[in-house]
Amino acid sequence: DTEVTQTPKHLVMGMTNKKSLKCEQHMGHRAMYWYKQKAKKPPELMFVYSYEKLSINESVPSRFSPECPNSSLLNLHLHALQPEDSALYLCASSQGSNTGELFFGEGSRLTVL
Amino acid sequence: GQNIDQPTEMTATEGAIVQINCTYQTSGFNGLFWYQQHAGEAPTFLSYNVLDGLEEKGRFSSFLSRSKGYSYLLLKELQMKDSASYLCAVRDNDTGFQKLVFGTGTRLLVSP
């Protein structure tokens, strides 16, 4: 199994809503990532979890709250988002935070109204 | 910090060879990756270089010169399906934590 699975694939939410994006991998990878990608731009790193601990937060606003319940799961909780937060949110995993390539999920396309 | 540059767009003809360049400046270099991303899809891994030299993988090759802060991705025998964005990414250890930072990406259009 070399897949990273993300749900939902599409999400539309209002600025007052609370929603969550979910990511799952069963490759035994110990590092998991959230990236944000706007149209025609490269992915921008948001968070890195290594061995279920948050190791990097790229100065992401607190309206984005990551959570790593176990080594296979990564969530991104969303609250009070702005329209400019509309983007493709990509989850990825790798063997370790300094080993192996990143495997990406298909992404969750978020629209904030 | 990091600075990773690639040409924005390139065009080539089916069957030809194309070279996509990437230059980078980073204080904690620990490897360079190339990813392919088709429109609306996730990036997929193509190649990895951590030492100087050429890595060949079928129709794709990637070269790295650490002293020059330079890499290229070479695509041979181009096919229409190679039309995609190609992302150069550098693994950086600047802050003591490893992270993968992507370059601006190169959109490649292959025409018949």
Coordinates of N, CA and C in Angstrom, one line a residue:
Chain A
D1 N 0.9 -1.2 0.0 CA 0.0 0.0 0.0 C 0.9 1.2 0.0
T2 N 0.9 2.0 -1.1 CA 1.7 3.2 -1.2 C 0.8 4.4 -1.3
E3 N -0.3 4.4 -0.6 CA -1.2 5.5 -0.8 C -1.3 6.3 0.4
V4 N -1.6 7.6 0.1 CA -2.0 8.6 1.2 C -3.4 9.0 0.8
T5 N -4.3 8.8 1.7 CA -5.7 9.0 1.4 C -6.2 10.3 2.2
Q6 N -6.8 11.2 1.4 CA -7.3 12.4 2.0 C -8.8 12.5 1.9
T7 N -9.5 12.9 2.9 CA -10.9 13.2 2.8 C -11.3 14.5 3.5
P8 N -12.3 15.2 3.1 CA -13.0 15.0 1.8 C -12.2 15.5 0.6
K9 N -12.6 15.2 -0.6 CA -11.9 15.6 -1.8 C -12.2 17.1 -2.0
H10 N -13.4 17.5 -1.7 CA -13.9 18.9 -1.9 C -14.6 19.3 -0.6
L11 N -14.4 20.5 -0.3 CA -15.1 21.1 0.9 C -15.4 22.6 0.7
V12 N -16.7 22.9 0.9 CA -17.1 24.3 0.8 C -17.6 24.7 2.2
M13 N -17.0 25.8 2.7 CA -17.4 26.2 4.1 C -17.5 27.7 4.2
G14 N -18.4 28.1 5.1 CA -18.5 29.5 5.4 C -17.5 30.0 6.4
M15 N -17.3 31.3 6.6 CA -16.3 31.8 7.4 C -16.5 31.5 8.9
T16 N -17.7 31.2 9.3 CA -18.0 30.9 10.7 C -18.0 29.4 11.0
N17 N -17.9 28.5 9.9 CA -17.9 27.1 10.1 C -16.7 26.5 10.8
K18 N -16.8 25.3 11.4 CA -15.7 24.5 11.8 C -15.7 23.2 11.0
K19 N -14.6 22.9 10.4 CA -14.6 21.6 9.7 C -13.2 21.0 9.9
S20 N -13.0 19.8 9.4 CA -11.7 19.1 9.5 C -11.4 18.4 8.2
L21 N -10.1 18.4 7.9 CA -9.5 17.6 6.8 C -8.8 16.5 7.4
K22 N -8.9 15.3 6.7 CA -8.3 14.1 7.3 C -7.4 13.5 6.3
C23 N -6.3 12.8 6.8 CA -5.3 12.2 6.0 C -4.9 10.9 6.7
E24 N -4.7 9.8 5.9 CA -4.3 8.5 6.4 C -3.3 7.9 5.6
Q25 N -2.3 7.2 6.2 CA -1.3 6.4 5.4 C -1.0 5.2 6.2
H26 N -0.8 4.1 5.5 CA -0.5 2.8 6.1 C 0.8 2.3 5.6
M27 N 1.8 3.2 5.4 CA 3.1 2.7 4.9 C 4.1 2.7 6.0
G28 N 3.7 2.9 7.2 CA 4.6 2.9 8.4 C 5.5 4.1 8.4
H29 N 5.1 5.2 7.7 CA 5.9 6.4 7.7 C 5.8 7.1 9.0
R30 N 6.9 7.7 9.4 CA 6.9 8.4 10.7 C 6.8 9.9 10.6
A31 N 6.8 10.4 9.4 CA 6.7 11.9 9.2 C 5.5 12.2 8.4
M32 N 4.7 13.2 8.8 CA 3.5 13.6 8.0 C 3.5 15.1 7.9
Y33 N 2.9 15.5 6.8 CA 3.0 16.9 6.4 C 1.7 17.5 5.9
W34 N 1.5 18.8 6.2 CA 0.4 19.5 5.5 C 1.0 20.6 4.6
Y35 N 0.6 20.6 3.4 CA 1.0 21.7 2.4 C -0.2 22.4 1.9
K36 N -0.1 23.6 1.6 CA -1.2 24.4 1.0 C -0.7 24.8 -0.4
Q37 N -1.6 24.6 -1.4 CA -1.2 25.0 -2.8 C -2.3 25.8 -3.4
K38 N -2.0 27.0 -3.8 CA -2.9 27.9 -4.6 C -2.6 27.6 -6.1
A39 N -3.6 28.0 -6.9 CA -3.6 27.7 -8.3 C -2.3 28.2 -9.0
K40 N -1.7 27.4 -9.7 CA -0.4 27.7 -10.5 C 0.7 28.1 -9.6
K41 N 0.7 27.7 -8.4 CA 1.8 28.0 -7.4 C 2.3 26.7 -6.9
P42 N 3.6 26.6 -6.4 CA 4.0 25.4 -5.8 C 3.4 25.1 -4.4
P43 N 3.5 23.9 -3.9 CA 3.0 23.7 -2.6 C 3.8 24.4 -1.5
E44 N 3.2 25.0 -0.5 CA 3.8 25.7 0.6 C 3.7 24.9 1.8
L45 N 4.8 24.7 2.5 CA 4.7 23.9 3.7 C 4.0 24.6 4.8
M46 N 3.1 23.9 5.5 CA 2.4 24.4 6.7 C 2.9 23.8 8.0
F47 N 2.8 22.5 8.1 CA 3.2 21.8 9.3 C 3.9 20.5 9.0
V48 N 4.8 20.1 9.9 CA 5.5 18.8 9.8 C 5.3 18.1 11.2
Y49 N 4.9 16.8 11.1 CA 4.9 16.0 12.3 C 5.9 14.9 12.1
S50 N 6.7 14.7 13.2 CA 7.7 13.6 13.2 C 7.5 12.8 14.4
Y51 N 7.2 11.5 14.2 CA 6.9 10.6 15.3 C 5.8 11.2 16.2
E52 N 4.7 11.6 15.5 CA 3.5 12.1 16.1 C 3.7 13.4 16.9
K53 N 4.8 14.1 16.8 CA 5.0 15.3 17.5 C 5.2 16.4 16.4
L54 N 4.6 17.6 16.7 CA 4.7 18.7 15.8 C 6.2 19.2 15.8
S55 N 6.9 19.2 14.7 CA 8.2 19.6 14.7 C 8.4 20.9 13.9
I56 N 7.5 21.2 13.0 CA 7.6 22.5 12.2 C 6.2 23.1 12.1
N57 N 6.1 24.3 12.4 CA 4.9 25.1 12.1 C 5.4 26.4 11.4
E58 N 5.1 26.5 10.1 CA 5.6 27.6 9.3 C 4.8 28.9 9.5
S59 N 4.7 29.3 10.8 CA 4.0 30.5 11.1 C 2.6 30.5 10.5
V60 N 1.9 29.4 10.7 CA 0.5 29.3 10.1 C -0.4 29.9 11.1
P61 N -1.4 30.7 10.6 CA -2.4 31.3 11.5 C -3.1 30.3 12.4
S62 N -3.5 30.7 13.5 CA -4.1 29.7 14.5 C -5.5 29.2 14.1
R63 N -6.1 29.8 13.0 CA -7.4 29.3 12.5 C -7.2 27.9 11.8
F64 N -5.9 27.5 11.6 CA -5.6 26.2 11.2 C -4.9 25.4 12.3
S65 N -5.5 24.3 12.7 CA -5.0 23.6 13.9 C -4.7 22.1 13.5
P66 N -3.5 21.7 13.5 CA -3.2 20.3 13.1 C -3.3 19.4 14.3
E67 N -3.5 18.1 14.0 CA -3.6 17.1 15.0 C -3.1 15.8 14.5
C68 N -2.3 15.1 15.2 CA -1.8 13.8 14.8 C -2.2 12.7 15.9
P69 N -3.4 12.1 15.7 CA -3.9 11.2 16.8 C -3.0 9.9 16.9
N70 N -2.5 9.5 15.8 CA -1.5 8.3 15.8 C -0.7 8.4 14.6
S71 N 0.2 7.4 14.5 CA 1.2 7.5 13.4 C 0.7 7.4 12.0
S72 N -0.6 6.9 11.9 CA -1.2 6.8 10.6 C -2.1 7.9 10.2
L73 N -2.5 8.7 11.1 CA -3.5 9.7 10.9 C -3.0 11.1 11.1
L74 N -3.5 12.0 10.3 CA -3.2 13.5 10.4 C -4.4 14.2 10.1
N75 N -4.8 15.1 11.0 CA -6.0 16.0 10.7 C -5.6 17.4 10.6
L76 N -6.4 18.2 10.0 CA -6.2 19.7 10.0 C -7.6 20.3 10.3
H77 N -7.7 20.9 11.5 CA -9.0 21.5 11.9 C -9.0 22.9 11.5
L78 N -10.2 23.3 10.9 CA -10.3 24.6 10.3 C -11.4 25.4 11.0
H79 N -11.2 26.6 11.4 CA -12.2 27.4 12.1 C -12.0 28.9 11.7
A80 N -13.1 29.5 11.4 CA -13.1 31.0 11.1 C -12.1 31.3 10.0
L81 N -12.2 30.5 8.9 CA -11.3 30.8 7.8 C -11.7 32.0 7.0
Q82 N -10.8 32.5 6.2 CA -11.0 33.6 5.3 C -11.1 33.1 3.8
P83 N -11.8 33.9 3.0 CA -11.8 33.4 1.5 C -10.5 33.2 0.9
E84 N -9.4 33.9 1.4 CA -8.1 33.7 0.8 C -7.5 32.4 1.2
D85 N -8.1 31.7 2.2 CA -7.6 30.4 2.6 C -8.1 29.3 1.6
S86 N -8.9 29.7 0.6 CA -9.3 28.7 -0.4 C -8.1 28.2 -1.2
A87 N -7.9 26.9 -1.2 CA -6.7 26.4 -1.9 C -6.9 24.8 -1.9
L88 N -5.9 24.2 -2.5 CA -5.8 22.7 -2.4 C -4.9 22.4 -1.2
Y89 N -5.4 21.6 -0.3 CA -4.6 21.2 0.9 C -4.1 19.8 0.7
L90 N -2.7 19.7 0.6 CA -2.1 18.4 0.4 C -1.5 17.8 1.6
C91 N -1.8 16.6 1.9 CA -1.1 15.8 2.9 C 0.0 15.0 2.3
A92 N 1.1 14.8 3.0 CA 2.1 13.9 2.5 C 2.7 13.2 3.7
S93 N 3.4 12.1 3.4 CA 4.1 11.3 4.4 C 5.5 10.9 3.8
S94 N 6.4 10.6 4.7 CA 7.7 10.1 4.3 C 8.2 9.2 5.4
Q95 N 9.2 8.3 5.1 CA 9.7 7.4 6.1 C 10.1 8.1 7.4
G96 N 10.9 9.1 7.2 CA 11.3 9.9 8.4 C 11.3 11.4 7.9
S97 N 11.5 12.3 8.8 CA 11.5 13.7 8.4 C 12.8 14.0 7.6
N98 N 13.8 13.2 7.6 CA 15.0 13.4 6.8 C 15.4 12.3 6.0
T99 N 14.5 11.3 5.7 CA 14.7 10.2 4.9 C 13.6 9.9 4.0
G100 N 13.9 9.6 2.7 CA 12.9 9.2 1.8 C 12.1 10.3 1.2
E101 N 11.5 10.0 0.1 CA 10.7 11.0 -0.6 C 9.4 11.1 0.0
L102 N 8.7 12.3 -0.3 CA 7.4 12.5 0.2 C 6.4 11.8 -0.8
F103 N 5.4 11.1 -0.2 CA 4.3 10.6 -0.9 C 3.1 11.5 -0.6
F104 N 2.5 12.0 -1.7 CA 1.4 13.0 -1.5 C 0.0 12.3 -1.7
G105 N -1.0 12.8 -1.0 CA -2.4 12.4 -1.2 C -2.9 13.3 -2.4
E106 N -4.1 13.0 -2.8 CA -4.8 13.7 -3.9 C -5.2 15.1 -3.5
G107 N -5.2 15.4 -2.3 CA -5.5 16.7 -1.8 C -7.0 16.9 -1.5
S108 N -7.3 17.9 -0.7 CA -8.6 18.4 -0.4 C -8.8 19.8 -0.9
R109 N -9.7 20.0 -1.8 CA -9.9 21.3 -2.4 C -10.9 22.1 -1.6
L110 N -10.4 23.1 -0.9 CA -11.2 23.9 0.0 C -11.7 25.2 -0.6
T111 N -13.0 25.5 -0.5 CA -13.5 26.8 -0.9 C -14.1 27.5 0.3
V112 N -13.7 28.7 0.7 CA -14.3 29.4 1.8 C -15.1 30.6 1.2
L113 N -16.4 30.5 1.6 CA -17.3 31.6 1.0 C -17.4 32.8 2.0
Chain B
G1 N 17.2 30.9 5.2 CA 16.1 30.8 4.3 C 16.5 30.1 3.0
Q2 N 15.5 30.0 2.1 CA 15.7 29.3 0.9 C 15.3 30.2 -0.3
N3 N 15.9 30.0 -1.4 CA 15.5 30.6 -2.7 C 15.7 29.6 -3.8
I4 N 14.6 29.2 -4.4 CA 14.7 28.1 -5.4 C 14.0 28.6 -6.6
D5 N 14.7 28.6 -7.7 CA 14.2 29.2 -9.0 C 14.2 28.2 -10.1
Q6 N 13.1 28.3 -10.9 CA 13.0 27.5 -12.1 C 12.3 28.4 -13.2
P7 N 12.5 28.0 -14.5 CA 11.8 28.8 -15.5 C 10.3 28.5 -15.3
T8 N 9.5 29.5 -15.6 CA 8.0 29.4 -15.4 C 7.4 28.4 -16.4
E9 N 7.8 28.5 -17.6 CA 7.1 27.7 -18.7 C 8.1 27.3 -19.7
M10 N 7.9 26.1 -20.3 CA 8.7 25.6 -21.4 C 7.8 24.9 -22.4
T11 N 8.2 24.9 -23.6 CA 7.5 24.1 -24.6 C 8.5 23.3 -25.4
A12 N 8.0 22.1 -25.8 CA 8.8 21.2 -26.5 C 7.9 20.3 -27.4
T13 N 8.6 19.6 -28.3 CA 7.8 18.8 -29.3 C 7.9 17.3 -28.9
E14 N 6.9 16.6 -29.2 CA 6.9 15.1 -28.9 C 8.1 14.5 -29.5
G15 N 8.8 13.6 -28.8 CA 10.0 12.9 -29.2 C 11.3 13.6 -29.0
A16 N 11.2 14.9 -28.6 CA 12.4 15.7 -28.3 C 12.9 15.5 -26.9
I17 N 14.0 16.2 -26.6 CA 14.6 16.2 -25.3 C 14.5 17.6 -24.7
V18 N 14.1 17.7 -23.4 CA 14.0 19.0 -22.8 C 14.8 18.9 -21.4
Q19 N 15.4 20.0 -21.1 CA 16.1 20.2 -19.8 C 15.5 21.3 -19.0
I20 N 15.1 21.0 -17.8 CA 14.5 21.9 -16.9 C 15.5 22.2 -15.8
N21 N 15.9 23.5 -15.7 CA 16.9 23.9 -14.7 C 16.3 24.3 -13.4
C22 N 17.1 24.2 -12.4 CA 16.7 24.6 -11.0 C 17.9 25.2 -10.3
T23 N 17.9 26.4 -9.8 CA 19.0 26.9 -9.0 C 18.4 27.2 -7.6
Y24 N 19.3 27.0 -6.6 CA 18.8 27.1 -5.3 C 19.9 27.8 -4.4
Q25 N 19.4 28.4 -3.4 CA 20.3 28.9 -2.3 C 19.7 28.5 -1.0
T26 N 20.4 27.8 -0.2 CA 19.9 27.3 1.0 C 21.1 27.1 2.0
S27 N 20.9 27.3 3.3 CA 22.0 27.2 4.2 C 22.2 25.8 4.8
G28 N 21.2 24.9 4.6 CA 21.3 23.6 5.2 C 20.9 22.5 4.2
F29 N 21.5 22.5 3.1 CA 21.1 21.6 2.0 C 21.3 20.1 2.4
N30 N 20.3 19.3 2.1 CA 20.3 17.9 2.4 C 19.5 17.1 1.4
G31 N 19.7 17.4 0.1 CA 19.1 16.7 -0.9 C 18.1 17.5 -1.8
L32 N 18.0 17.1 -3.0 CA 17.2 17.7 -4.0 C 16.3 16.7 -4.7
F33 N 15.0 17.1 -4.8 CA 14.0 16.2 -5.4 C 13.4 16.8 -6.6
W34 N 12.9 16.0 -7.5 CA 12.1 16.5 -8.6 C 10.7 15.7 -8.5
Y35 N 9.7 16.5 -8.7 CA 8.3 16.0 -8.7 C 7.6 16.4 -9.9
Q36 N 6.7 15.6 -10.4 CA 5.8 15.9 -11.5 C 4.4 16.1 -11.0
Q37 N 3.7 17.1 -11.5 CA 2.4 17.4 -11.1 C 1.5 17.7 -12.3
H38 N 0.5 16.8 -12.6 CA -0.4 17.1 -13.6 C -1.5 18.0 -13.0
A39 N -2.2 18.8 -13.8 CA -3.2 19.7 -13.4 C -4.3 19.0 -12.6
G40 N -4.5 19.5 -11.4 CA -5.6 19.0 -10.5 C -5.2 17.7 -9.8
E41 N -3.9 17.3 -9.9 CA -3.5 16.0 -9.3 C -2.4 16.3 -8.2
A42 N -2.1 15.3 -7.5 CA -1.0 15.4 -6.5 C 0.3 15.3 -7.1
P43 N 1.4 15.9 -6.5 CA 2.7 15.7 -7.1 C 3.2 14.3 -6.9
T44 N 3.9 13.8 -7.9 CA 4.4 12.4 -7.8 C 5.9 12.5 -7.9
F45 N 6.6 11.7 -7.2 CA 8.1 11.7 -7.1 C 8.7 11.2 -8.4
L46 N 9.7 11.9 -8.8 CA 10.5 11.5 -10.0 C 11.9 11.1 -9.7
S47 N 12.6 11.9 -8.9 CA 14.0 11.6 -8.7 C 14.6 12.3 -7.5
Y48 N 15.7 11.8 -7.0 CA 16.4 12.4 -5.8 C 17.9 12.4 -6.0
N49 N 18.5 13.5 -5.7 CA 20.0 13.7 -5.7 C 20.4 14.2 -4.4
V50 N 21.4 13.6 -3.8 CA 22.0 14.2 -2.6 C 23.6 14.4 -2.9
L51 N 24.1 13.6 -3.8 CA 25.5 13.8 -4.1 C 25.6 14.4 -5.5
D52 N 26.7 15.0 -5.9 CA 26.9 15.5 -7.2 C 26.9 14.4 -8.3
G53 N 26.3 14.8 -9.4 CA 26.3 13.8 -10.5 C 25.0 13.6 -11.1
L54 N 24.9 12.6 -11.9 CA 23.7 12.3 -12.7 C 23.1 11.0 -12.2
E55 N 21.7 11.1 -12.0 CA 20.9 9.9 -11.6 C 20.0 9.7 -12.8
E56 N 20.0 8.5 -13.4 CA 19.2 8.1 -14.5 C 18.1 7.1 -14.1
K57 N 16.9 7.4 -14.7 CA 15.8 6.6 -14.4 C 14.9 6.5 -15.6
G58 N 15.2 5.6 -16.5 CA 14.4 5.5 -17.7 C 14.6 6.7 -18.6
R59 N 13.4 7.3 -18.9 CA 13.5 8.5 -19.8 C 13.8 9.8 -19.0
F60 N 13.9 9.7 -17.7 CA 14.2 10.9 -16.9 C 15.6 10.7 -16.2
S61 N 16.3 11.9 -16.2 CA 17.6 11.9 -15.5 C 17.6 13.2 -14.7
S62 N 18.3 13.2 -13.6 CA 18.5 14.4 -12.9 C 19.9 14.6 -12.5
F63 N 20.4 15.8 -12.5 CA 21.8 16.2 -12.3 C 21.9 17.1 -11.1
L64 N 22.9 17.0 -10.3 CA 23.1 18.0 -9.2 C 24.6 18.4 -9.1
S65 N 24.7 19.7 -8.9 CA 26.1 20.3 -8.6 C 25.8 21.1 -7.3
R66 N 26.3 20.6 -6.2 CA 26.1 21.3 -4.9 C 26.9 22.6 -4.8
S67 N 28.1 22.6 -5.4 CA 29.0 23.8 -5.3 C 28.3 24.9 -6.1
K68 N 27.6 24.6 -7.2 CA 26.9 25.6 -8.0 C 25.5 25.9 -7.5
G69 N 25.0 25.1 -6.6 CA 23.6 25.3 -6.3 C 22.7 25.1 -7.5
Y70 N 22.9 24.0 -8.2 CA 22.2 23.8 -9.5 C 21.9 22.4 -9.7
S71 N 20.7 22.2 -10.3 CA 20.2 20.9 -10.7 C 19.4 21.0 -12.0
Y72 N 19.4 20.0 -12.8 CA 18.5 19.9 -13.9 C 17.8 18.6 -14.0
L73 N 16.6 18.6 -14.6 CA 15.8 17.4 -14.9 C 15.8 17.3 -16.4
L74 N 16.3 16.1 -16.9 CA 16.3 15.9 -18.4 C 15.2 14.9 -18.7
L75 N 14.4 15.3 -19.7 CA 13.3 14.4 -20.1 C 13.6 14.0 -21.6
K76 N 13.7 12.7 -21.9 CA 14.0 12.3 -23.2 C 12.8 11.7 -23.9
E77 N 12.8 11.6 -25.2 CA 11.7 11.0 -25.9 C 10.4 11.4 -25.4
L78 N 10.2 12.7 -25.4 CA 9.0 13.3 -24.8 C 7.7 12.8 -25.4
Q79 N 6.8 12.6 -24.5 CA 5.4 12.1 -24.9 C 4.4 13.2 -24.4
M80 N 3.3 13.1 -25.1 CA 2.2 14.1 -24.8 C 1.9 14.1 -23.3
K81 N 1.9 12.9 -22.7 CA 1.5 12.8 -21.3 C 2.5 13.4 -20.3
D82 N 3.7 13.9 -20.9 CA 4.7 14.6 -20.0 C 4.3 16.0 -19.8
S83 N 3.3 16.5 -20.5 CA 2.8 17.9 -20.3 C 2.3 17.9 -18.8
A84 N 3.0 18.7 -18.0 CA 2.7 18.8 -16.6 C 3.6 19.9 -16.0
S85 N 3.4 20.1 -14.7 CA 4.4 21.0 -14.0 C 5.4 20.2 -13.4
Y86 N 6.7 20.7 -13.4 CA 7.8 19.9 -12.8 C 8.3 20.8 -11.7
L87 N 8.4 20.2 -10.5 CA 8.7 20.9 -9.3 C 10.0 20.5 -8.7
C88 N 11.0 21.4 -8.6 CA 12.2 21.1 -7.9 C 12.0 21.4 -6.4
A89 N 12.5 20.5 -5.5 CA 12.3 20.7 -4.1 C 13.6 20.4 -3.4
V90 N 13.9 21.3 -2.4 CA 15.2 21.1 -1.7 C 14.9 20.7 -0.2
R91 N 15.5 19.7 0.3 CA 15.4 19.3 1.7 C 16.4 20.2 2.4
D92 N 15.9 20.9 3.4 CA 16.7 22.0 4.1 C 16.7 21.7 5.6
N93 N 17.9 21.8 6.2 CA 18.1 21.5 7.6 C 18.4 22.8 8.3
D94 N 18.0 23.9 7.8 CA 18.4 25.3 8.3 C 18.0 25.5 9.7
T95 N 16.8 25.0 10.1 CA 16.3 25.3 11.5 C 16.6 24.2 12.4
G96 N 17.3 23.2 12.0 CA 17.6 22.0 12.8 C 16.5 20.9 12.5
F97 N 15.5 21.2 11.9 CA 14.5 20.3 11.5 C 14.5 20.2 9.9
Q98 N 14.4 19.0 9.4 CA 14.4 18.8 8.0 C 13.0 19.2 7.4
K99 N 13.0 19.9 6.3 CA 11.8 20.2 5.7 C 12.0 20.3 4.2
L100 N 11.0 20.0 3.4 CA 11.1 20.0 1.9 C 10.4 21.3 1.4
V101 N 11.2 22.1 0.7 CA 10.7 23.4 0.2 C 10.7 23.3 -1.3
F102 N 9.6 23.7 -1.9 CA 9.4 23.6 -3.3 C 9.8 24.9 -4.0
G103 N 10.4 24.7 -5.2 CA 10.6 25.8 -6.1 C 9.3 26.3 -6.8
T104 N 9.5 27.3 -7.6 CA 8.3 27.9 -8.3 C 7.6 27.0 -9.3
G105 N 8.3 25.9 -9.7 CA 7.6 25.0 -10.7 C 7.8 25.5 -12.1
T106 N 7.9 24.5 -13.0 CA 8.0 24.8 -14.5 C 6.9 24.1 -15.2
R107 N 6.0 24.8 -15.9 CA 5.0 24.2 -16.7 C 5.5 23.8 -18.0
L108 N 5.5 22.5 -18.3 CA 6.0 22.0 -19.6 C 4.8 21.6 -20.5
L109 N 4.8 22.2 -21.7 CA 3.8 21.8 -22.7 C 4.4 21.1 -23.8
V110 N 4.0 19.9 -24.0 CA 4.5 19.0 -25.1 C 3.5 19.1 -26.3
S111 N 4.0 19.5 -27.4 CA 3.0 19.5 -28.6 C 3.4 18.5 -29.6
P112 N 2.4 18.1 -30.4 CA 2.6 17.0 -31.4 C 3.7 17.4 -32.5

